[in-house]
PDB file of C-alpha atoms in Angstrom:
ATOM      1  CA  PHE V   1      31.835   1.274 -34.313  1.00 89.00           C
ATOM      2  CA  LYS V   2      29.888  -0.361 -37.135  1.00 92.00           C
ATOM      3  CA  LEU V   3      31.659  -3.145 -39.054  1.00 93.00           C
ATOM      4  CA  GLY V   4      30.610  -5.095 -42.126  1.00 91.00           C
ATOM      5  CA  PRO V   5      28.266  -6.568 -43.206  1.00 92.00           C
ATOM      6  CA  PHE V   6      30.079  -9.869 -43.728  1.00 92.00           C
ATOM      7  CA  ALA V   7      29.377 -13.191 -45.410  1.00 94.00           C
ATOM      8  CA  GLN V   8      28.907 -16.343 -43.329  1.00 95.00           C
ATOM      9  CA  GLY V   9      32.131 -17.932 -42.095  1.00 96.00           C
ATOM     10  CA  LYS V  10      34.261 -14.774 -42.034  1.00 96.00           C
ATOM     11  CA  VAL V  11      36.629 -14.563 -39.080  1.00 97.00           C
ATOM     12  CA  VAL V  12      36.433 -11.053 -37.629  1.00 97.00           C
ATOM     13  CA  THR V  13      39.182 -10.085 -35.186  1.00 97.00           C
ATOM     14  CA  VAL V  14      38.833  -6.862 -33.191  1.00 97.00           C
ATOM     15  CA  GLN V  15      41.737  -5.784 -30.987  1.00 97.00           C
ATOM     16  CA  LEU V  16      41.954  -2.933 -28.493  1.00 95.00           C
ATOM     17  CA  ALA V  17      45.378  -1.765 -27.356  1.00 93.00           C
ATOM     18  CA  PHE V  18      45.649   0.140 -24.067  1.00 90.00           C
ATOM     19  CA  VAL V  19      47.576   0.137 -20.797  1.00 85.00           C
ATOM     20  CA  ASN V  20      45.518  -1.481 -18.055  1.00 80.00           C
ATOM     21  CA  ALA V  21      47.450   0.310 -15.299  1.00 77.00           C
ATOM     22  CA  VAL V  22      46.070   3.627 -16.607  1.00 77.00           C
ATOM     23  CA  ASN V  23      42.543   2.494 -17.418  1.00 81.00           C
ATOM     24  CA  ASP V  24      40.705  -0.689 -18.328  1.00 85.00           C
ATOM     25  CA  PHE V  25      38.284  -1.165 -21.200  1.00 90.00           C
ATOM     26  CA  ALA V  26      35.956  -3.982 -22.185  1.00 92.00           C
ATOM     27  CA  LEU V  27      35.169  -4.906 -25.781  1.00 95.00           C
ATOM     28  CA  TYR V  28      31.804  -6.309 -26.896  1.00 97.00           C
ATOM     29  CA  LEU V  29      30.618  -7.339 -30.339  1.00 97.00           C
ATOM     30  CA  TYR V  30      26.927  -7.246 -31.300  1.00 98.00           C
ATOM     31  CA  ARG V  31      24.948  -8.028 -34.450  1.00 97.00           C
ATOM     32  CA  LEU V  32      22.670  -5.194 -35.581  1.00 96.00           C
ATOM     33  CA  ASN V  33      19.324  -6.792 -36.456  1.00 94.00           C
ATOM     34  CA  ALA V  34      16.904  -5.584 -39.140  1.00 93.00           C
ATOM     35  CA  ASP V  35      14.673  -3.955 -36.466  1.00 96.00           C
ATOM     36  CA  ASN V  36      17.720  -2.052 -35.091  1.00 93.00           C
ATOM     37  CA  SER V  37      17.867  -4.221 -31.966  1.00 96.00           C
ATOM     38  CA  THR V  38      21.199  -5.842 -31.145  1.00 96.00           C
ATOM     39  CA  ALA V  39      22.254  -9.376 -30.286  1.00 97.00           C
ATOM     40  CA  TYR V  40      25.437 -10.063 -28.293  1.00 98.00           C
ATOM     41  CA  VAL V  41      27.810 -12.349 -30.209  1.00 97.00           C
ATOM     42  CA  ALA V  42      31.203 -12.091 -28.425  1.00 97.00           C
ATOM     43  CA  GLY V  43      33.159 -10.083 -25.884  1.00 97.00           C
ATOM     44  CA  SER V  44      36.295  -9.661 -23.799  1.00 95.00           C
ATOM     45  CA  ASP V  45      36.655  -8.030 -20.363  1.00 91.00           C
ATOM     46  CA  SER V  46      39.943  -8.956 -18.710  1.00 89.00           C
ATOM     47  CA  VAL V  47      42.348  -7.149 -16.390  1.00 85.00           C
ATOM     48  CA  ASN V  48      45.213  -7.392 -18.895  1.00 86.00           C
ATOM     49  CA  ASP V  49      46.623  -4.782 -21.248  1.00 90.00           C
ATOM     50  CA  GLY V  50      44.328  -4.837 -24.285  1.00 91.00           C
ATOM     51  CA  GLU V  51      41.316  -6.916 -25.286  1.00 94.00           C
ATOM     52  CA  THR V  52      40.790  -9.178 -28.296  1.00 96.00           C
ATOM     53  CA  VAL V  53      37.602 -10.662 -29.728  1.00 97.00           C
ATOM     54  CA  VAL V  54      37.711 -13.292 -32.497  1.00 97.00           C
ATOM     55  CA  TYR V  55      34.323 -14.138 -33.980  1.00 97.00           C
ATOM     56  CA  THR V  56      33.323 -16.336 -36.929  1.00 97.00           C
ATOM     57  CA  THR V  57      30.178 -14.987 -38.564  1.00 97.00           C
ATOM     58  CA  GLN V  58      27.093 -17.205 -38.555  1.00 96.00           C
ATOM     59  CA  VAL V  59      24.033 -17.562 -40.828  1.00 96.00           C
ATOM     60  CA  ALA V  60      22.140 -14.944 -38.746  1.00 94.00           C
ATOM     61  CA  ASP V  61      24.941 -12.417 -39.402  1.00 94.00           C
ATOM     62  CA  VAL V  62      24.734 -12.500 -43.222  1.00 95.00           C
ATOM     63  CA  GLY V  63      23.893  -9.056 -44.567  1.00 93.00           C
ATOM     64  CA  ARG V  64      23.854  -7.527 -41.074  1.00 95.00           C
ATOM     65  CA  PRO V  65      26.553  -5.228 -39.716  1.00 96.00           C
ATOM     66  CA  LEU V  66      28.387  -5.975 -36.503  1.00 97.00           C
ATOM     67  CA  VAL V  67      28.842  -3.287 -33.868  1.00 96.00           C
ATOM     68  CA  ALA V  68      31.994  -3.125 -31.739  1.00 96.00           C
ATOM     69  CA  TYR V  69      31.192  -1.492 -28.401  1.00 95.00           C
ATOM     70  CA  VAL V  70      33.984  -0.269 -26.134  1.00 94.00           C
ATOM     71  CA  ALA V  71      33.114   0.236 -22.472  1.00 89.00           C
ATOM     72  CA  LYS V  72      35.202   1.529 -19.613  1.00 83.00           C
ATOM     73  CA  SER V  73      35.262  -1.344 -17.180  1.00 72.00           C
ATOM     74  CA  ARG V  74      37.604  -0.164 -14.405  1.00 72.00           C
ATOM     75  CA  GLY V  75      39.506   2.981 -13.494  1.00 69.00           C
ATOM     76  CA  THR V  76      38.766   6.617 -12.923  1.00 66.00           C
ATOM     77  CA  GLN V  77      41.144   8.355 -15.325  1.00 71.00           C
ATOM     78  CA  VAL V  78      40.402   9.257 -18.917  1.00 72.00           C
ATOM     79  CA  GLY V  79      42.072   6.543 -20.965  1.00 80.00           C
ATOM     80  CA  THR V  80      42.911   6.119 -24.611  1.00 86.00           C
ATOM     81  CA  TYR V  81      43.011   3.049 -26.812  1.00 91.00           C
ATOM     82  CA  SER V  82      43.584   2.079 -30.410  1.00 94.00           C
ATOM     83  CA  MET V  83      41.369  -0.390 -32.279  1.00 95.00           C
ATOM     84  CA  THR V  84      42.392  -2.742 -35.078  1.00 96.00           C
ATOM     85  CA  VAL V  85      39.895  -4.780 -37.115  1.00 96.00           C
ATOM     86  CA  THR V  86      41.107  -7.670 -39.271  1.00 95.00           C
ATOM     87  CA  VAL V  87      38.949  -9.693 -41.663  1.00 94.00           C
ATOM     88  CA  PRO V  88      41.103 -11.938 -43.910  1.00 84.00           C
TER      89      PRO V  88
END
């Protein structure tokens, strides 16, 4: 999921809501660079219900979108989640 672009110093919060007992997801946040490569900036991969990433944008992020990547980290069933993005 592509987010932004954002100015420097913005606090971006991405939350995934899901039930870990059914399936487990990991959440990673990357910066999309001008050459379409990506740079990891933050992530969360716990064994709890839901994942949350809070990231404050840096100088290198200005004018560049962020990409939220959701990965299945554990489990064999098809799982569902909801995502909330907050940028005050």
